[in-house]
Amino acid sequence: MNKIVITGGTGFVGRSVCERLFEQDAGCRLVVPTRHLASGRALQVLPTVDLAGADVHDPQAIA
């Protein structure tokens, strides 16, 4: 199964992208890095989304 990283996935547009990919059964895991895991509550109900505690501005965190 392919993995797609969605930066900004906890925001309005990113969350909509995640929801659309889930609805279309895109056959992939979505990895959503976020500094604040609580902001991803709406995505936690989607079984194909993995929230990752990481700051995308920190190269060590996303390596």
PDB file of N, CA and C in Angstrom:
ATOM      1  N   MET A   1       0.850  -1.177   0.000  1.00  0.00           N
ATOM      2  CA  MET A   1       0.000   0.000   0.000  1.00  0.00           C
ATOM      3  C   MET A   1       0.895   1.240   0.000  1.00  0.00           C
ATOM      4  N   ASN A   2       0.615   2.173  -0.868  1.00  0.00           N
ATOM      5  CA  ASN A   2       1.374   3.414  -0.946  1.00  0.00           C
ATOM      6  C   ASN A   2       1.066   4.321   0.233  1.00  0.00           C
ATOM      7  N   LYS A   3       2.033   5.154   0.581  1.00  0.00           N
ATOM      8  CA  LYS A   3       1.841   6.161   1.621  1.00  0.00           C
ATOM      9  C   LYS A   3       1.946   7.538   0.988  1.00  0.00           C
ATOM     10  N   ILE A   4       1.053   8.415   1.383  1.00  0.00           N
ATOM     11  CA  ILE A   4       1.068   9.801   0.928  1.00  0.00           C
ATOM     12  C   ILE A   4       1.152  10.688   2.158  1.00  0.00           C
ATOM     13  N   VAL A   5       2.103  11.609   2.155  1.00  0.00           N
ATOM     14  CA  VAL A   5       2.229  12.565   3.253  1.00  0.00           C
ATOM     15  C   VAL A   5       1.432  13.808   2.875  1.00  0.00           C
ATOM     16  N   ILE A   6       0.522  14.192   3.740  1.00  0.00           N
ATOM     17  CA  ILE A   6      -0.303  15.376   3.522  1.00  0.00           C
ATOM     18  C   ILE A   6       0.137  16.440   4.522  1.00  0.00           C
ATOM     19  N   THR A   7       0.919  17.415   4.053  1.00  0.00           N
ATOM     20  CA  THR A   7       1.286  18.508   4.950  1.00  0.00           C
ATOM     21  C   THR A   7       0.105  19.470   5.014  1.00  0.00           C
ATOM     22  N   GLY A   8      -0.144  19.994   6.188  1.00  0.00           N
ATOM     23  CA  GLY A   8      -1.301  20.861   6.367  1.00  0.00           C
ATOM     24  C   GLY A   8      -2.596  20.075   6.457  1.00  0.00           C
ATOM     25  N   GLY A   9      -2.487  18.788   6.739  1.00  0.00           N
ATOM     26  CA  GLY A   9      -3.655  17.913   6.753  1.00  0.00           C
ATOM     27  C   GLY A   9      -4.665  18.195   7.844  1.00  0.00           C
ATOM     28  N   THR A  10      -4.276  18.925   8.868  1.00  0.00           N
ATOM     29  CA  THR A  10      -5.234  19.244   9.930  1.00  0.00           C
ATOM     30  C   THR A  10      -5.938  20.570   9.674  1.00  0.00           C
ATOM     31  N   GLY A  11      -5.557  21.267   8.616  1.00  0.00           N
ATOM     32  CA  GLY A  11      -6.225  22.515   8.239  1.00  0.00           C
ATOM     33  C   GLY A  11      -7.455  22.231   7.393  1.00  0.00           C
ATOM     34  N   PHE A  12      -8.137  23.278   7.001  1.00  0.00           N
ATOM     35  CA  PHE A  12      -9.394  23.136   6.262  1.00  0.00           C
ATOM     36  C   PHE A  12      -9.202  22.409   4.931  1.00  0.00           C
ATOM     37  N   VAL A  13      -8.272  22.885   4.113  1.00  0.00           N
ATOM     38  CA  VAL A  13      -8.066  22.287   2.791  1.00  0.00           C
ATOM     39  C   VAL A  13      -7.456  20.894   2.914  1.00  0.00           C
ATOM     40  N   GLY A  14      -6.429  20.751   3.745  1.00  0.00           N
ATOM     41  CA  GLY A  14      -5.778  19.454   3.913  1.00  0.00           C
ATOM     42  C   GLY A  14      -6.719  18.389   4.439  1.00  0.00           C
ATOM     43  N   ARG A  15      -7.565  18.764   5.385  1.00  0.00           N
ATOM     44  CA  ARG A  15      -8.540  17.815   5.930  1.00  0.00           C
ATOM     45  C   ARG A  15      -9.514  17.386   4.835  1.00  0.00           C
ATOM     46  N   SER A  16      -9.921  18.326   3.992  1.00  0.00           N
ATOM     47  CA  SER A  16     -10.824  17.995   2.884  1.00  0.00           C
ATOM     48  C   SER A  16     -10.165  17.034   1.902  1.00  0.00           C
ATOM     49  N   VAL A  17      -8.871  17.230   1.642  1.00  0.00           N
ATOM     50  CA  VAL A  17      -8.134  16.318   0.760  1.00  0.00           C
ATOM     51  C   VAL A  17      -8.111  14.916   1.361  1.00  0.00           C
ATOM     52  N   CYS A  18      -7.817  14.825   2.646  1.00  0.00           N
ATOM     53  CA  CYS A  18      -7.792  13.519   3.322  1.00  0.00           C
ATOM     54  C   CYS A  18      -9.149  12.836   3.250  1.00  0.00           C
ATOM     55  N   GLU A  19     -10.197  13.583   3.528  1.00  0.00           N
ATOM     56  CA  GLU A  19     -11.542  13.012   3.501  1.00  0.00           C
ATOM     57  C   GLU A  19     -11.908  12.543   2.095  1.00  0.00           C
ATOM     58  N   ARG A  20     -11.541  13.314   1.080  1.00  0.00           N
ATOM     59  CA  ARG A  20     -11.858  12.948  -0.302  1.00  0.00           C
ATOM     60  C   ARG A  20     -11.110  11.685  -0.718  1.00  0.00           C
ATOM     61  N   LEU A  21      -9.833  11.599  -0.371  1.00  0.00           N
ATOM     62  CA  LEU A  21      -9.064  10.394  -0.705  1.00  0.00           C
ATOM     63  C   LEU A  21      -9.649   9.167  -0.012  1.00  0.00           C
ATOM     64  N   PHE A  22     -10.114   9.332   1.228  1.00  0.00           N
ATOM     65  CA  PHE A  22     -10.744   8.223   1.941  1.00  0.00           C
ATOM     66  C   PHE A  22     -12.053   7.818   1.253  1.00  0.00           C
ATOM     67  N   GLU A  23     -12.874   8.808   0.911  1.00  0.00           N
ATOM     68  CA  GLU A  23     -14.163   8.526   0.270  1.00  0.00           C
ATOM     69  C   GLU A  23     -13.987   7.826  -1.074  1.00  0.00           C
ATOM     70  N   GLN A  24     -12.942   8.174  -1.804  1.00  0.00           N
ATOM     71  CA  GLN A  24     -12.707   7.574  -3.116  1.00  0.00           C
ATOM     72  C   GLN A  24     -11.979   6.244  -3.018  1.00  0.00           C
ATOM     73  N   ASP A  25     -11.689   5.803  -1.798  1.00  0.00           N
ATOM     74  CA  ASP A  25     -10.977   4.542  -1.572  1.00  0.00           C
ATOM     75  C   ASP A  25      -9.731   4.484  -2.449  1.00  0.00           C
ATOM     76  N   ALA A  26      -8.855   5.459  -2.233  1.00  0.00           N
ATOM     77  CA  ALA A  26      -7.656   5.617  -3.059  1.00  0.00           C
ATOM     78  C   ALA A  26      -6.640   4.492  -2.866  1.00  0.00           C
ATOM     79  N   GLY A  27      -6.838   3.637  -1.885  1.00  0.00           N
ATOM     80  CA  GLY A  27      -5.936   2.511  -1.673  1.00  0.00           C
ATOM     81  C   GLY A  27      -4.576   2.920  -1.156  1.00  0.00           C
ATOM     82  N   CYS A  28      -4.536   3.925  -0.309  1.00  0.00           N
ATOM     83  CA  CYS A  28      -3.252   4.378   0.225  1.00  0.00           C
ATOM     84  C   CYS A  28      -3.415   4.795   1.685  1.00  0.00           C
ATOM     85  N   ARG A  29      -2.297   4.780   2.396  1.00  0.00           N
ATOM     86  CA  ARG A  29      -2.255   5.293   3.765  1.00  0.00           C
ATOM     87  C   ARG A  29      -1.908   6.762   3.674  1.00  0.00           C
ATOM     88  N   LEU A  30      -2.553   7.569   4.466  1.00  0.00           N
ATOM     89  CA  LEU A  30      -2.267   8.996   4.514  1.00  0.00           C
ATOM     90  C   LEU A  30      -1.535   9.291   5.813  1.00  0.00           C
ATOM     91  N   VAL A  31      -0.374   9.880   5.707  1.00  0.00           N
ATOM     92  CA  VAL A  31       0.405  10.267   6.879  1.00  0.00           C
ATOM     93  C   VAL A  31       0.288  11.777   7.011  1.00  0.00           C
ATOM     94  N   VAL A  32      -0.211  12.219   8.157  1.00  0.00           N
ATOM     95  CA  VAL A  32      -0.419  13.644   8.392  1.00  0.00           C
ATOM     96  C   VAL A  32       0.461  14.090   9.550  1.00  0.00           C
ATOM     97  N   PRO A  33       1.574  14.773   9.244  1.00  0.00           N
ATOM     98  CA  PRO A  33       2.412  15.289  10.326  1.00  0.00           C
ATOM     99  C   PRO A  33       1.769  16.528  10.939  1.00  0.00           C
ATOM    100  N   THR A  34       1.826  16.618  12.257  1.00  0.00           N
ATOM    101  CA  THR A  34       1.267  17.772  12.943  1.00  0.00           C
ATOM    102  C   THR A  34       2.024  18.019  14.237  1.00  0.00           C
ATOM    103  N   ARG A  35       2.166  19.282  14.585  1.00  0.00           N
ATOM    104  CA  ARG A  35       2.815  19.626  15.851  1.00  0.00           C
ATOM    105  C   ARG A  35       1.875  19.396  17.027  1.00  0.00           C
ATOM    106  N   HIS A  36       0.572  19.453  16.762  1.00  0.00           N
ATOM    107  CA  HIS A  36      -0.429  19.329  17.824  1.00  0.00           C
ATOM    108  C   HIS A  36      -1.395  18.197  17.465  1.00  0.00           C
ATOM    109  N   LEU A  37      -1.187  17.040  18.061  1.00  0.00           N
ATOM    110  CA  LEU A  37      -2.019  15.879  17.727  1.00  0.00           C
ATOM    111  C   LEU A  37      -3.501  16.131  17.981  1.00  0.00           C
ATOM    112  N   ALA A  38      -3.820  16.959  18.963  1.00  0.00           N
ATOM    113  CA  ALA A  38      -5.224  17.240  19.267  1.00  0.00           C
ATOM    114  C   ALA A  38      -5.923  17.925  18.093  1.00  0.00           C
ATOM    115  N   SER A  39      -5.174  18.640  17.268  1.00  0.00           N
ATOM    116  CA  SER A  39      -5.794  19.332  16.131  1.00  0.00           C
ATOM    117  C   SER A  39      -6.223  18.355  15.035  1.00  0.00           C
ATOM    118  N   GLY A  40      -5.802  17.116  15.126  1.00  0.00           N
ATOM    119  CA  GLY A  40      -6.167  16.117  14.131  1.00  0.00           C
ATOM    120  C   GLY A  40      -7.312  15.222  14.546  1.00  0.00           C
ATOM    121  N   ARG A  41      -8.062  15.615  15.557  1.00  0.00           N
ATOM    122  CA  ARG A  41      -9.170  14.776  16.049  1.00  0.00           C
ATOM    123  C   ARG A  41     -10.143  14.370  14.948  1.00  0.00           C
ATOM    124  N   ALA A  42     -10.460  15.291  14.052  1.00  0.00           N
ATOM    125  CA  ALA A  42     -11.433  14.988  12.995  1.00  0.00           C
ATOM    126  C   ALA A  42     -10.913  13.912  12.046  1.00  0.00           C
ATOM    127  N   LEU A  43      -9.591  13.796  11.928  1.00  0.00           N
ATOM    128  CA  LEU A  43      -9.009  12.799  11.028  1.00  0.00           C
ATOM    129  C   LEU A  43      -8.845  11.438  11.684  1.00  0.00           C
ATOM    130  N   GLN A  44      -8.870  11.392  13.004  1.00  0.00           N
ATOM    131  CA  GLN A  44      -8.639  10.135  13.710  1.00  0.00           C
ATOM    132  C   GLN A  44      -9.722   9.104  13.436  1.00  0.00           C
ATOM    133  N   VAL A  45     -10.872   9.527  12.950  1.00  0.00           N
ATOM    134  CA  VAL A  45     -11.957   8.583  12.655  1.00  0.00           C
ATOM    135  C   VAL A  45     -11.761   7.894  11.305  1.00  0.00           C
ATOM    136  N   LEU A  46     -10.835   8.404  10.490  1.00  0.00           N
ATOM    137  CA  LEU A  46     -10.582   7.797   9.185  1.00  0.00           C
ATOM    138  C   LEU A  46      -9.533   6.705   9.344  1.00  0.00           C
ATOM    139  N   PRO A  47      -9.871   5.453   9.043  1.00  0.00           N
ATOM    140  CA  PRO A  47      -8.941   4.345   9.289  1.00  0.00           C
ATOM    141  C   PRO A  47      -7.686   4.366   8.424  1.00  0.00           C
ATOM    142  N   THR A  48      -7.665   5.143   7.354  1.00  0.00           N
ATOM    143  CA  THR A  48      -6.486   5.171   6.482  1.00  0.00           C
ATOM    144  C   THR A  48      -5.547   6.331   6.797  1.00  0.00           C
ATOM    145  N   VAL A  49      -5.832   7.065   7.866  1.00  0.00           N
ATOM    146  CA  VAL A  49      -5.010   8.227   8.229  1.00  0.00           C
ATOM    147  C   VAL A  49      -4.172   7.917   9.461  1.00  0.00           C
ATOM    148  N   ASP A  50      -2.881   8.202   9.361  1.00  0.00           N
ATOM    149  CA  ASP A  50      -1.968   8.086  10.496  1.00  0.00           C
ATOM    150  C   ASP A  50      -1.473   9.481  10.851  1.00  0.00           C
ATOM    151  N   LEU A  51      -1.810   9.942  12.044  1.00  0.00           N
ATOM    152  CA  LEU A  51      -1.280  11.218  12.519  1.00  0.00           C
ATOM    153  C   LEU A  51       0.115  10.987  13.070  1.00  0.00           C
ATOM    154  N   ALA A  52       1.029  11.867  12.726  1.00  0.00           N
ATOM    155  CA  ALA A  52       2.408  11.749  13.191  1.00  0.00           C
ATOM    156  C   ALA A  52       2.798  13.040  13.893  1.00  0.00           C
ATOM    157  N   GLY A  53       3.227  12.916  15.134  1.00  0.00           N
ATOM    158  CA  GLY A  53       3.677  14.090  15.872  1.00  0.00           C
ATOM    159  C   GLY A  53       5.003  14.568  15.318  1.00  0.00           C
ATOM    160  N   ALA A  54       4.976  15.583  14.471  1.00  0.00           N
ATOM    161  CA  ALA A  54       6.201  16.085  13.850  1.00  0.00           C
ATOM    162  C   ALA A  54       5.988  17.516  13.367  1.00  0.00           C
ATOM    163  N   ASP A  55       7.060  18.271  13.362  1.00  0.00           N
ATOM    164  CA  ASP A  55       7.057  19.632  12.838  1.00  0.00           C
ATOM    165  C   ASP A  55       7.686  19.577  11.450  1.00  0.00           C
ATOM    166  N   VAL A  56       6.930  19.900  10.405  1.00  0.00           N
ATOM    167  CA  VAL A  56       7.452  19.794   9.040  1.00  0.00           C
ATOM    168  C   VAL A  56       8.574  20.793   8.762  1.00  0.00           C
ATOM    169  N   HIS A  57       8.766  21.748   9.644  1.00  0.00           N
ATOM    170  CA  HIS A  57       9.857  22.717   9.489  1.00  0.00           C
ATOM    171  C   HIS A  57      11.158  22.203  10.093  1.00  0.00           C
ATOM    172  N   ASP A  58      11.106  21.045  10.740  1.00  0.00           N
ATOM    173  CA  ASP A  58      12.282  20.446  11.374  1.00  0.00           C
ATOM    174  C   ASP A  58      12.697  19.208  10.577  1.00  0.00           C
ATOM    175  N   PRO A  59      13.773  19.301   9.788  1.00  0.00           N
ATOM    176  CA  PRO A  59      14.186  18.165   8.953  1.00  0.00           C
ATOM    177  C   PRO A  59      14.440  16.883   9.746  1.00  0.00           C
ATOM    178  N   GLN A  60      14.919  16.986  10.972  1.00  0.00           N
ATOM    179  CA  GLN A  60      15.166  15.797  11.789  1.00  0.00           C
ATOM    180  C   GLN A  60      13.860  15.105  12.165  1.00  0.00           C
ATOM    181  N   ALA A  61      12.802  15.867  12.344  1.00  0.00           N
ATOM    182  CA  ALA A  61      11.524  15.300  12.771  1.00  0.00           C
ATOM    183  C   ALA A  61      10.837  14.517  11.660  1.00  0.00           C
ATOM    184  N   ILE A  62      11.079  14.899  10.422  1.00  0.00           N
ATOM    185  CA  ILE A  62      10.372  14.228   9.328  1.00  0.00           C
ATOM    186  C   ILE A  62      11.238  13.246   8.561  1.00  0.00           C
ATOM    187  N   ALA A  63      12.464  13.067   8.985  1.00  0.00           N
ATOM    188  CA  ALA A  63      13.382  12.147   8.280  1.00  0.00           C
ATOM    189  C   ALA A  63      12.967  10.701   8.481  1.00  0.00           C
TER     190      ALA A  63
END
